[in-house]
């Protein structure tokens, strides 16, 4: 099956710093990728849709200036959490859309903001 | 009312049992239906992907879609302790956005 990687898998940072998370489709090209956030024992919450070569589409309530998304190539999308605060601590997961519009998920990145 | 309803469980079964997981939905525009398995602290893994109504089988897994009842199911035969995970149903319409609507997820525990 299609493989999606995320880096880093875990990050701990101080409040006020920025953190970049990378999402890569390893064996296929993805014009569309998605970024989700997941709290403990809850389902996935879609944050934004990332399209290669264009601006991301953010879901209602998600601050675009805080969660910067760049989809620079057909295999790479990045999420930057700017000026992170403890409330931004969460599990961030990306997915990449395959040729049949199915979504393949990365392993997730656990962000802890101290 | 949520667009997709899924009983969060937990569901506990003995090893070897047949497991039935279900979701109901309200949006008749949904055409594509998926089941994902998610282990703790990992990303979801795509198990089954079906279009419209009908059945699909893959090994010990069978997915069923009944669009007339707006009801989908995932059956796991000969369940194993390694099947213990959270199972998420997801669905979307035929629009080009590809956005998925997820159920809450059902936590399954298969006891040896």
JSON list of C-alpha atoms in Angstrom, two decimals:
[
{"chain": "A", "resi": 1, "resn": "UNK", "atom": "CA", "xyz": [0.00, 0.00, 0.00]},
{"chain": "A", "resi": 2, "resn": "UNK", "atom": "CA", "xyz": [0.91, 3.66, -0.27]},
{"chain": "A", "resi": 3, "resn": "UNK", "atom": "CA", "xyz": [3.30, 4.95, 2.39]},
{"chain": "A", "resi": 4, "resn": "UNK", "atom": "CA", "xyz": [3.18, 8.34, 4.04]},
{"chain": "A", "resi": 5, "resn": "UNK", "atom": "CA", "xyz": [5.89, 9.46, 6.44]},
{"chain": "A", "resi": 6, "resn": "UNK", "atom": "CA", "xyz": [5.98, 12.26, 8.99]},
{"chain": "A", "resi": 7, "resn": "UNK", "atom": "CA", "xyz": [8.92, 13.93, 10.62]},
{"chain": "A", "resi": 8, "resn": "UNK", "atom": "CA", "xyz": [9.54, 14.37, 13.46]},
{"chain": "A", "resi": 9, "resn": "UNK", "atom": "CA", "xyz": [7.52, 11.69, 15.23]},
{"chain": "A", "resi": 10, "resn": "UNK", "atom": "CA", "xyz": [7.79, 13.55, 18.49]},
{"chain": "A", "resi": 11, "resn": "UNK", "atom": "CA", "xyz": [8.80, 17.08, 19.41]},
{"chain": "A", "resi": 12, "resn": "UNK", "atom": "CA", "xyz": [9.01, 18.98, 22.66]},
{"chain": "A", "resi": 13, "resn": "UNK", "atom": "CA", "xyz": [9.45, 22.73, 22.50]},
{"chain": "A", "resi": 14, "resn": "UNK", "atom": "CA", "xyz": [9.24, 25.80, 24.67]},
{"chain": "A", "resi": 15, "resn": "UNK", "atom": "CA", "xyz": [6.28, 28.13, 24.57]},
{"chain": "A", "resi": 16, "resn": "UNK", "atom": "CA", "xyz": [6.71, 30.83, 21.94]},
{"chain": "A", "resi": 17, "resn": "UNK", "atom": "CA", "xyz": [8.83, 28.83, 19.54]},
{"chain": "A", "resi": 18, "resn": "UNK", "atom": "CA", "xyz": [7.80, 27.59, 16.10]},
{"chain": "A", "resi": 19, "resn": "UNK", "atom": "CA", "xyz": [7.72, 23.95, 15.07]},
{"chain": "A", "resi": 20, "resn": "UNK", "atom": "CA", "xyz": [7.73, 22.53, 11.55]},
{"chain": "A", "resi": 21, "resn": "UNK", "atom": "CA", "xyz": [6.26, 19.12, 10.75]},
{"chain": "A", "resi": 22, "resn": "UNK", "atom": "CA", "xyz": [6.92, 17.42, 7.42]},
{"chain": "A", "resi": 23, "resn": "UNK", "atom": "CA", "xyz": [4.59, 15.04, 5.61]},
{"chain": "A", "resi": 24, "resn": "UNK", "atom": "CA", "xyz": [5.89, 13.02, 2.67]},
{"chain": "A", "resi": 25, "resn": "UNK", "atom": "CA", "xyz": [4.24, 10.57, 0.30]},
{"chain": "A", "resi": 26, "resn": "UNK", "atom": "CA", "xyz": [7.05, 8.08, -0.30]},
{"chain": "A", "resi": 27, "resn": "UNK", "atom": "CA", "xyz": [5.89, 5.99, -3.25]},
{"chain": "A", "resi": 28, "resn": "UNK", "atom": "CA", "xyz": [3.23, 8.09, -4.94]},
{"chain": "A", "resi": 29, "resn": "UNK", "atom": "CA", "xyz": [2.52, 11.66, -5.84]},
{"chain": "A", "resi": 30, "resn": "UNK", "atom": "CA", "xyz": [-0.20, 13.54, -4.01]},
{"chain": "A", "resi": 31, "resn": "UNK", "atom": "CA", "xyz": [-1.64, 16.77, -5.29]},
{"chain": "A", "resi": 32, "resn": "UNK", "atom": "CA", "xyz": [-3.78, 16.94, -2.17]},
{"chain": "A", "resi": 33, "resn": "UNK", "atom": "CA", "xyz": [-2.77, 16.37, 1.43]},
{"chain": "A", "resi": 34, "resn": "UNK", "atom": "CA", "xyz": [-4.69, 16.92, 4.62]},
{"chain": "A", "resi": 35, "resn": "UNK", "atom": "CA", "xyz": [-3.68, 17.94, 8.13]},
{"chain": "A", "resi": 36, "resn": "UNK", "atom": "CA", "xyz": [-5.56, 16.67, 11.15]},
{"chain": "A", "resi": 37, "resn": "UNK", "atom": "CA", "xyz": [-5.37, 17.13, 14.86]},
{"chain": "A", "resi": 38, "resn": "UNK", "atom": "CA", "xyz": [-6.38, 14.44, 17.32]},
{"chain": "A", "resi": 39, "resn": "UNK", "atom": "CA", "xyz": [-6.97, 14.74, 21.05]},
{"chain": "A", "resi": 40, "resn": "UNK", "atom": "CA", "xyz": [-6.81, 11.71, 23.36]},
{"chain": "A", "resi": 41, "resn": "UNK", "atom": "CA", "xyz": [-9.68, 9.28, 22.86]},
{"chain": "A", "resi": 42, "resn": "UNK", "atom": "CA", "xyz": [-11.23, 11.46, 20.19]},
{"chain": "A", "resi": 43, "resn": "UNK", "atom": "CA", "xyz": [-11.61, 11.20, 16.45]},
{"chain": "A", "resi": 44, "resn": "UNK", "atom": "CA", "xyz": [-9.61, 13.17, 13.92]},
{"chain": "A", "resi": 45, "resn": "UNK", "atom": "CA", "xyz": [-10.34, 16.84, 13.43]},
{"chain": "A", "resi": 46, "resn": "UNK", "atom": "CA", "xyz": [-9.56, 18.20, 9.98]},
{"chain": "A", "resi": 47, "resn": "UNK", "atom": "CA", "xyz": [-7.52, 21.38, 10.16]},
{"chain": "A", "resi": 48, "resn": "UNK", "atom": "CA", "xyz": [-6.81, 22.14, 6.53]},
{"chain": "A", "resi": 49, "resn": "UNK", "atom": "CA", "xyz": [-6.58, 20.83, 2.99]},
{"chain": "A", "resi": 50, "resn": "UNK", "atom": "CA", "xyz": [-3.24, 21.35, 1.29]},
{"chain": "A", "resi": 51, "resn": "UNK", "atom": "CA", "xyz": [-3.03, 21.49, -2.51]},
{"chain": "A", "resi": 52, "resn": "UNK", "atom": "CA", "xyz": [0.25, 21.46, -4.37]},
{"chain": "A", "resi": 53, "resn": "UNK", "atom": "CA", "xyz": [1.10, 24.87, -5.78]},
{"chain": "A", "resi": 54, "resn": "UNK", "atom": "CA", "xyz": [-1.79, 26.73, -4.19]},
{"chain": "A", "resi": 55, "resn": "UNK", "atom": "CA", "xyz": [-2.88, 28.10, -0.85]},
{"chain": "A", "resi": 56, "resn": "UNK", "atom": "CA", "xyz": [-4.25, 25.75, 1.76]},
{"chain": "A", "resi": 57, "resn": "UNK", "atom": "CA", "xyz": [-7.93, 25.70, 2.61]},
{"chain": "A", "resi": 58, "resn": "UNK", "atom": "CA", "xyz": [-8.51, 25.96, 6.35]},
{"chain": "A", "resi": 59, "resn": "UNK", "atom": "CA", "xyz": [-11.48, 24.63, 8.28]},
{"chain": "A", "resi": 60, "resn": "UNK", "atom": "CA", "xyz": [-13.62, 27.00, 10.24]},
{"chain": "A", "resi": 61, "resn": "UNK", "atom": "CA", "xyz": [-12.02, 27.98, 13.52]},
{"chain": "A", "resi": 62, "resn": "UNK", "atom": "CA", "xyz": [-8.46, 27.09, 12.50]},
{"chain": "A", "resi": 63, "resn": "UNK", "atom": "CA", "xyz": [-6.11, 30.07, 12.56]},
{"chain": "A", "resi": 64, "resn": "UNK", "atom": "CA", "xyz": [-4.27, 30.20, 9.25]},
{"chain": "A", "resi": 65, "resn": "UNK", "atom": "CA", "xyz": [-1.61, 32.54, 10.62]},
{"chain": "A", "resi": 66, "resn": "UNK", "atom": "CA", "xyz": [-0.85, 30.16, 13.44]},
{"chain": "A", "resi": 67, "resn": "UNK", "atom": "CA", "xyz": [-0.84, 26.94, 11.43]},
{"chain": "A", "resi": 68, "resn": "UNK", "atom": "CA", "xyz": [1.12, 27.67, 8.26]},
{"chain": "A", "resi": 69, "resn": "UNK", "atom": "CA", "xyz": [0.86, 25.06, 5.53]},
{"chain": "A", "resi": 70, "resn": "UNK", "atom": "CA", "xyz": [3.12, 24.81, 2.50]},
{"chain": "A", "resi": 71, "resn": "UNK", "atom": "CA", "xyz": [2.67, 22.15, -0.20]},
{"chain": "A", "resi": 72, "resn": "UNK", "atom": "CA", "xyz": [5.84, 22.77, -2.16]},
{"chain": "A", "resi": 73, "resn": "UNK", "atom": "CA", "xyz": [5.94, 19.60, -4.23]},
{"chain": "A", "resi": 74, "resn": "UNK", "atom": "CA", "xyz": [3.82, 16.58, -5.14]},
{"chain": "A", "resi": 75, "resn": "UNK", "atom": "CA", "xyz": [5.38, 14.58, -2.33]},
{"chain": "A", "resi": 76, "resn": "UNK", "atom": "CA", "xyz": [5.87, 17.09, 0.48]},
{"chain": "A", "resi": 77, "resn": "UNK", "atom": "CA", "xyz": [3.61, 19.22, 2.64]},
{"chain": "A", "resi": 78, "resn": "UNK", "atom": "CA", "xyz": [4.71, 21.03, 5.78]},
{"chain": "A", "resi": 79, "resn": "UNK", "atom": "CA", "xyz": [2.79, 22.32, 8.77]},
{"chain": "A", "resi": 80, "resn": "UNK", "atom": "CA", "xyz": [4.42, 25.02, 10.88]},
{"chain": "A", "resi": 81, "resn": "UNK", "atom": "CA", "xyz": [2.93, 25.77, 14.27]},
{"chain": "A", "resi": 82, "resn": "UNK", "atom": "CA", "xyz": [3.99, 29.36, 14.93]},
{"chain": "A", "resi": 83, "resn": "UNK", "atom": "CA", "xyz": [4.49, 30.78, 18.42]},
{"chain": "A", "resi": 84, "resn": "UNK", "atom": "CA", "xyz": [3.36, 27.51, 19.96]},
{"chain": "A", "resi": 85, "resn": "UNK", "atom": "CA", "xyz": [1.61, 27.49, 23.31]},
{"chain": "A", "resi": 86, "resn": "UNK", "atom": "CA", "xyz": [0.73, 24.64, 25.67]},
{"chain": "A", "resi": 87, "resn": "UNK", "atom": "CA", "xyz": [-2.81, 24.47, 24.26]},
{"chain": "A", "resi": 88, "resn": "UNK", "atom": "CA", "xyz": [-1.30, 23.57, 20.89]},
{"chain": "A", "resi": 89, "resn": "UNK", "atom": "CA", "xyz": [0.03, 20.33, 22.37]},
{"chain": "A", "resi": 90, "resn": "UNK", "atom": "CA", "xyz": [-1.63, 17.53, 20.46]},
{"chain": "A", "resi": 91, "resn": "UNK", "atom": "CA", "xyz": [-1.19, 14.67, 18.00]},
{"chain": "A", "resi": 92, "resn": "UNK", "atom": "CA", "xyz": [-0.90, 16.01, 14.46]},
{"chain": "A", "resi": 93, "resn": "UNK", "atom": "CA", "xyz": [-1.52, 13.61, 11.57]},
{"chain": "A", "resi": 94, "resn": "UNK", "atom": "CA", "xyz": [-1.28, 14.19, 7.85]},
{"chain": "A", "resi": 95, "resn": "UNK", "atom": "CA", "xyz": [-2.79, 12.21, 5.01]},
{"chain": "A", "resi": 96, "resn": "UNK", "atom": "CA", "xyz": [-2.15, 12.10, 1.29]},
{"chain": "A", "resi": 97, "resn": "UNK", "atom": "CA", "xyz": [-4.79, 11.45, -1.32]},
{"chain": "A", "resi": 98, "resn": "UNK", "atom": "CA", "xyz": [-4.17, 8.56, -3.69]},
{"chain": "A", "resi": 99, "resn": "UNK", "atom": "CA", "xyz": [-5.24, 8.03, -7.30]},
{"chain": "A", "resi": 100, "resn": "UNK", "atom": "CA", "xyz": [-8.70, 6.80, -6.29]},
{"chain": "A", "resi": 101, "resn": "UNK", "atom": "CA", "xyz": [-9.13, 9.67, -3.84]},
{"chain": "A", "resi": 102, "resn": "UNK", "atom": "CA", "xyz": [-8.55, 7.40, -0.87]},
{"chain": "A", "resi": 103, "resn": "UNK", "atom": "CA", "xyz": [-6.55, 8.87, 2.01]},
{"chain": "A", "resi": 104, "resn": "UNK", "atom": "CA", "xyz": [-3.37, 7.32, 3.36]},
{"chain": "A", "resi": 105, "resn": "UNK", "atom": "CA", "xyz": [-2.27, 8.56, 6.75]},
{"chain": "A", "resi": 106, "resn": "UNK", "atom": "CA", "xyz": [1.14, 9.24, 8.19]},
{"chain": "A", "resi": 107, "resn": "UNK", "atom": "CA", "xyz": [2.21, 7.89, 11.59]},
{"chain": "A", "resi": 108, "resn": "UNK", "atom": "CA", "xyz": [1.55, 11.18, 13.34]},
{"chain": "A", "resi": 109, "resn": "UNK", "atom": "CA", "xyz": [3.63, 13.74, 15.24]},
{"chain": "A", "resi": 110, "resn": "UNK", "atom": "CA", "xyz": [3.20, 14.24, 18.95]},
{"chain": "A", "resi": 111, "resn": "UNK", "atom": "CA", "xyz": [3.79, 17.88, 19.87]},
{"chain": "A", "resi": 112, "resn": "UNK", "atom": "CA", "xyz": [4.34, 18.90, 23.47]},
{"chain": "A", "resi": 113, "resn": "UNK", "atom": "CA", "xyz": [4.68, 22.59, 24.24]},
{"chain": "A", "resi": 114, "resn": "UNK", "atom": "CA", "xyz": [6.12, 23.37, 27.67]},
{"chain": "B", "resi": 1, "resn": "UNK", "atom": "CA", "xyz": [-27.12, 15.27, 15.21]},
{"chain": "B", "resi": 2, "resn": "UNK", "atom": "CA", "xyz": [-23.71, 14.24, 13.93]},
{"chain": "B", "resi": 3, "resn": "UNK", "atom": "CA", "xyz": [-23.35, 13.36, 10.26]},
{"chain": "B", "resi": 4, "resn": "UNK", "atom": "CA", "xyz": [-21.76, 10.04, 11.17]},
{"chain": "B", "resi": 5, "resn": "UNK", "atom": "CA", "xyz": [-22.62, 8.09, 14.31]},
{"chain": "B", "resi": 6, "resn": "UNK", "atom": "CA", "xyz": [-20.41, 5.35, 15.68]},
{"chain": "B", "resi": 7, "resn": "UNK", "atom": "CA", "xyz": [-20.64, 3.66, 19.06]},
{"chain": "B", "resi": 8, "resn": "UNK", "atom": "CA", "xyz": [-17.35, 4.34, 20.86]},
{"chain": "B", "resi": 9, "resn": "UNK", "atom": "CA", "xyz": [-17.54, 1.11, 22.85]},
{"chain": "B", "resi": 10, "resn": "UNK", "atom": "CA", "xyz": [-15.36, -0.28, 24.26]},
{"chain": "B", "resi": 11, "resn": "UNK", "atom": "CA", "xyz": [-16.15, -3.64, 22.71]},
{"chain": "B", "resi": 12, "resn": "UNK", "atom": "CA", "xyz": [-14.51, -6.67, 24.29]},
{"chain": "B", "resi": 13, "resn": "UNK", "atom": "CA", "xyz": [-14.59, -10.11, 22.64]},
{"chain": "B", "resi": 14, "resn": "UNK", "atom": "CA", "xyz": [-12.75, -13.41, 23.09]},
{"chain": "B", "resi": 15, "resn": "UNK", "atom": "CA", "xyz": [-10.14, -14.46, 20.57]},
{"chain": "B", "resi": 16, "resn": "UNK", "atom": "CA", "xyz": [-11.68, -16.19, 17.58]},
{"chain": "B", "resi": 17, "resn": "UNK", "atom": "CA", "xyz": [-15.01, -14.34, 17.79]},
{"chain": "B", "resi": 18, "resn": "UNK", "atom": "CA", "xyz": [-16.66, -12.59, 14.88]},
{"chain": "B", "resi": 19, "resn": "UNK", "atom": "CA", "xyz": [-16.66, -8.84, 15.44]},
{"chain": "B", "resi": 20, "resn": "UNK", "atom": "CA", "xyz": [-19.28, -6.52, 13.99]},
{"chain": "B", "resi": 21, "resn": "UNK", "atom": "CA", "xyz": [-18.59, -2.79, 13.87]},
{"chain": "B", "resi": 22, "resn": "UNK", "atom": "CA", "xyz": [-21.15, -0.33, 12.56]},
{"chain": "B", "resi": 23, "resn": "UNK", "atom": "CA", "xyz": [-21.75, 3.26, 11.57]},
{"chain": "B", "resi": 24, "resn": "UNK", "atom": "CA", "xyz": [-24.87, 5.14, 10.57]},
{"chain": "B", "resi": 25, "resn": "UNK", "atom": "CA", "xyz": [-24.95, 8.37, 8.65]},
{"chain": "B", "resi": 26, "resn": "UNK", "atom": "CA", "xyz": [-27.44, 11.02, 7.65]},
{"chain": "B", "resi": 27, "resn": "UNK", "atom": "CA", "xyz": [-26.03, 12.54, 4.43]},
{"chain": "B", "resi": 28, "resn": "UNK", "atom": "CA", "xyz": [-27.37, 10.72, 1.38]},
{"chain": "B", "resi": 29, "resn": "UNK", "atom": "CA", "xyz": [-24.62, 12.34, -0.75]},
{"chain": "B", "resi": 30, "resn": "UNK", "atom": "CA", "xyz": [-21.97, 10.05, 0.74]},
{"chain": "B", "resi": 31, "resn": "UNK", "atom": "CA", "xyz": [-20.75, 7.64, -1.93]},
{"chain": "B", "resi": 32, "resn": "UNK", "atom": "CA", "xyz": [-17.36, 6.41, -0.70]},
{"chain": "B", "resi": 33, "resn": "UNK", "atom": "CA", "xyz": [-16.95, 4.52, 2.54]},
{"chain": "B", "resi": 34, "resn": "UNK", "atom": "CA", "xyz": [-13.81, 3.59, 4.40]},
{"chain": "B", "resi": 35, "resn": "UNK", "atom": "CA", "xyz": [-12.72, 1.73, 7.49]},
{"chain": "B", "resi": 36, "resn": "UNK", "atom": "CA", "xyz": [-9.49, 2.61, 9.24]},
{"chain": "B", "resi": 37, "resn": "UNK", "atom": "CA", "xyz": [-7.70, 0.85, 12.07]},
{"chain": "B", "resi": 38, "resn": "UNK", "atom": "CA", "xyz": [-5.74, 2.98, 14.50]},
{"chain": "B", "resi": 39, "resn": "UNK", "atom": "CA", "xyz": [-3.39, 1.62, 17.13]},
{"chain": "B", "resi": 40, "resn": "UNK", "atom": "CA", "xyz": [-2.61, 3.77, 20.14]},
{"chain": "B", "resi": 41, "resn": "UNK", "atom": "CA", "xyz": [-0.30, 6.71, 19.30]},
{"chain": "B", "resi": 42, "resn": "UNK", "atom": "CA", "xyz": [-0.19, 5.78, 15.60]},
{"chain": "B", "resi": 43, "resn": "UNK", "atom": "CA", "xyz": [-1.77, 7.10, 12.43]},
{"chain": "B", "resi": 44, "resn": "UNK", "atom": "CA", "xyz": [-4.88, 5.41, 11.00]},
{"chain": "B", "resi": 45, "resn": "UNK", "atom": "CA", "xyz": [-4.34, 2.53, 8.56]},
{"chain": "B", "resi": 46, "resn": "UNK", "atom": "CA", "xyz": [-6.74, 2.08, 5.66]},
{"chain": "B", "resi": 47, "resn": "UNK", "atom": "CA", "xyz": [-8.43, -1.33, 5.88]},
{"chain": "B", "resi": 48, "resn": "UNK", "atom": "CA", "xyz": [-11.31, -1.16, 3.43]},
{"chain": "B", "resi": 49, "resn": "UNK", "atom": "CA", "xyz": [-12.43, 1.28, 0.75]},
{"chain": "B", "resi": 50, "resn": "UNK", "atom": "CA", "xyz": [-15.78, 0.79, -0.93]},
{"chain": "B", "resi": 51, "resn": "UNK", "atom": "CA", "xyz": [-17.96, 2.68, -3.35]},
{"chain": "B", "resi": 52, "resn": "UNK", "atom": "CA", "xyz": [-21.74, 2.79, -3.09]},
{"chain": "B", "resi": 53, "resn": "UNK", "atom": "CA", "xyz": [-23.70, -0.20, -1.80]},
{"chain": "B", "resi": 54, "resn": "UNK", "atom": "CA", "xyz": [-22.54, -3.78, -1.59]},
{"chain": "B", "resi": 55, "resn": "UNK", "atom": "CA", "xyz": [-20.00, -6.03, 0.06]},
{"chain": "B", "resi": 56, "resn": "UNK", "atom": "CA", "xyz": [-16.24, -6.19, -0.15]},
{"chain": "B", "resi": 57, "resn": "UNK", "atom": "CA", "xyz": [-14.06, -8.89, 1.36]},
{"chain": "B", "resi": 58, "resn": "UNK", "atom": "CA", "xyz": [-10.34, -8.84, 2.10]},
{"chain": "B", "resi": 59, "resn": "UNK", "atom": "CA", "xyz": [-8.97, -11.71, 4.11]},
{"chain": "B", "resi": 60, "resn": "UNK", "atom": "CA", "xyz": [-10.67, -11.78, 7.50]},
{"chain": "B", "resi": 61, "resn": "UNK", "atom": "CA", "xyz": [-12.36, -8.43, 6.88]},
{"chain": "B", "resi": 62, "resn": "UNK", "atom": "CA", "xyz": [-15.71, -7.82, 5.18]},
{"chain": "B", "resi": 63, "resn": "UNK", "atom": "CA", "xyz": [-17.17, -4.38, 4.61]},
{"chain": "B", "resi": 64, "resn": "UNK", "atom": "CA", "xyz": [-20.87, -3.90, 3.89]},
{"chain": "B", "resi": 65, "resn": "UNK", "atom": "CA", "xyz": [-22.65, -0.78, 2.74]},
{"chain": "B", "resi": 66, "resn": "UNK", "atom": "CA", "xyz": [-26.42, -0.38, 2.76]},
{"chain": "B", "resi": 67, "resn": "UNK", "atom": "CA", "xyz": [-27.15, 3.04, 1.32]},
{"chain": "B", "resi": 68, "resn": "UNK", "atom": "CA", "xyz": [-30.91, 2.62, 1.58]},
{"chain": "B", "resi": 69, "resn": "UNK", "atom": "CA", "xyz": [-30.54, 2.33, 5.37]},
{"chain": "B", "resi": 70, "resn": "UNK", "atom": "CA", "xyz": [-27.52, 4.67, 5.55]},
{"chain": "B", "resi": 71, "resn": "UNK", "atom": "CA", "xyz": [-25.68, 1.95, 7.45]},
{"chain": "B", "resi": 72, "resn": "UNK", "atom": "CA", "xyz": [-22.21, 0.50, 7.02]},
{"chain": "B", "resi": 73, "resn": "UNK", "atom": "CA", "xyz": [-20.55, -2.42, 8.76]},
{"chain": "B", "resi": 74, "resn": "UNK", "atom": "CA", "xyz": [-17.16, -4.01, 9.15]},
{"chain": "B", "resi": 75, "resn": "UNK", "atom": "CA", "xyz": [-16.95, -7.68, 10.10]},
{"chain": "B", "resi": 76, "resn": "UNK", "atom": "CA", "xyz": [-13.78, -9.25, 11.43]},
{"chain": "B", "resi": 77, "resn": "UNK", "atom": "CA", "xyz": [-13.67, -13.05, 11.37]},
{"chain": "B", "resi": 78, "resn": "UNK", "atom": "CA", "xyz": [-11.47, -15.16, 13.65]},
{"chain": "B", "resi": 79, "resn": "UNK", "atom": "CA", "xyz": [-10.49, -12.08, 15.65]},
{"chain": "B", "resi": 80, "resn": "UNK", "atom": "CA", "xyz": [-6.98, -11.96, 17.09]},
{"chain": "B", "resi": 81, "resn": "UNK", "atom": "CA", "xyz": [-5.47, -10.03, 20.00]},
{"chain": "B", "resi": 82, "resn": "UNK", "atom": "CA", "xyz": [-3.53, -8.04, 17.39]},
{"chain": "B", "resi": 83, "resn": "UNK", "atom": "CA", "xyz": [-6.87, -6.72, 16.11]},
{"chain": "B", "resi": 84, "resn": "UNK", "atom": "CA", "xyz": [-7.23, -4.77, 19.38]},
{"chain": "B", "resi": 85, "resn": "UNK", "atom": "CA", "xyz": [-7.33, -1.15, 18.24]},
{"chain": "B", "resi": 86, "resn": "UNK", "atom": "CA", "xyz": [-9.71, 1.69, 17.49]},
{"chain": "B", "resi": 87, "resn": "UNK", "atom": "CA", "xyz": [-11.70, 1.32, 14.29]},
{"chain": "B", "resi": 88, "resn": "UNK", "atom": "CA", "xyz": [-12.82, 4.47, 12.52]},
{"chain": "B", "resi": 89, "resn": "UNK", "atom": "CA", "xyz": [-15.42, 4.62, 9.80]},
{"chain": "B", "resi": 90, "resn": "UNK", "atom": "CA", "xyz": [-15.09, 7.46, 7.31]},
{"chain": "B", "resi": 91, "resn": "UNK", "atom": "CA", "xyz": [-17.07, 8.57, 4.31]},
{"chain": "B", "resi": 92, "resn": "UNK", "atom": "CA", "xyz": [-17.26, 11.27, 1.70]},
{"chain": "B", "resi": 93, "resn": "UNK", "atom": "CA", "xyz": [-19.32, 12.50, -1.19]},
{"chain": "B", "resi": 94, "resn": "UNK", "atom": "CA", "xyz": [-18.19, 12.42, -4.82]},
{"chain": "B", "resi": 95, "resn": "UNK", "atom": "CA", "xyz": [-17.01, 16.04, -4.72]},
{"chain": "B", "resi": 96, "resn": "UNK", "atom": "CA", "xyz": [-13.41, 16.75, -5.62]},
{"chain": "B", "resi": 97, "resn": "UNK", "atom": "CA", "xyz": [-12.40, 18.07, -2.22]},
{"chain": "B", "resi": 98, "resn": "UNK", "atom": "CA", "xyz": [-11.84, 14.57, -0.89]},
{"chain": "B", "resi": 99, "resn": "UNK", "atom": "CA", "xyz": [-12.77, 15.64, 2.62]},
{"chain": "B", "resi": 100, "resn": "UNK", "atom": "CA", "xyz": [-13.63, 12.75, 4.89]},
{"chain": "B", "resi": 101, "resn": "UNK", "atom": "CA", "xyz": [-16.22, 12.73, 7.63]},
{"chain": "B", "resi": 102, "resn": "UNK", "atom": "CA", "xyz": [-15.18, 10.40, 10.45]},
{"chain": "B", "resi": 103, "resn": "UNK", "atom": "CA", "xyz": [-17.10, 8.51, 13.07]},
{"chain": "B", "resi": 104, "resn": "UNK", "atom": "CA", "xyz": [-15.97, 8.71, 16.69]},
{"chain": "B", "resi": 105, "resn": "UNK", "atom": "CA", "xyz": [-14.19, 5.40, 16.46]},
{"chain": "B", "resi": 106, "resn": "UNK", "atom": "CA", "xyz": [-14.94, 2.12, 18.26]},
{"chain": "B", "resi": 107, "resn": "UNK", "atom": "CA", "xyz": [-12.35, 0.72, 20.65]},
{"chain": "B", "resi": 108, "resn": "UNK", "atom": "CA", "xyz": [-12.03, -3.05, 20.26]},
{"chain": "B", "resi": 109, "resn": "UNK", "atom": "CA", "xyz": [-10.28, -5.38, 22.65]},
{"chain": "B", "resi": 110, "resn": "UNK", "atom": "CA", "xyz": [-9.75, -9.00, 21.70]},
{"chain": "B", "resi": 111, "resn": "UNK", "atom": "CA", "xyz": [-8.87, -11.08, 24.73]},
{"chain": "B", "resi": 112, "resn": "UNK", "atom": "CA", "xyz": [-6.63, -14.16, 24.36]}
]
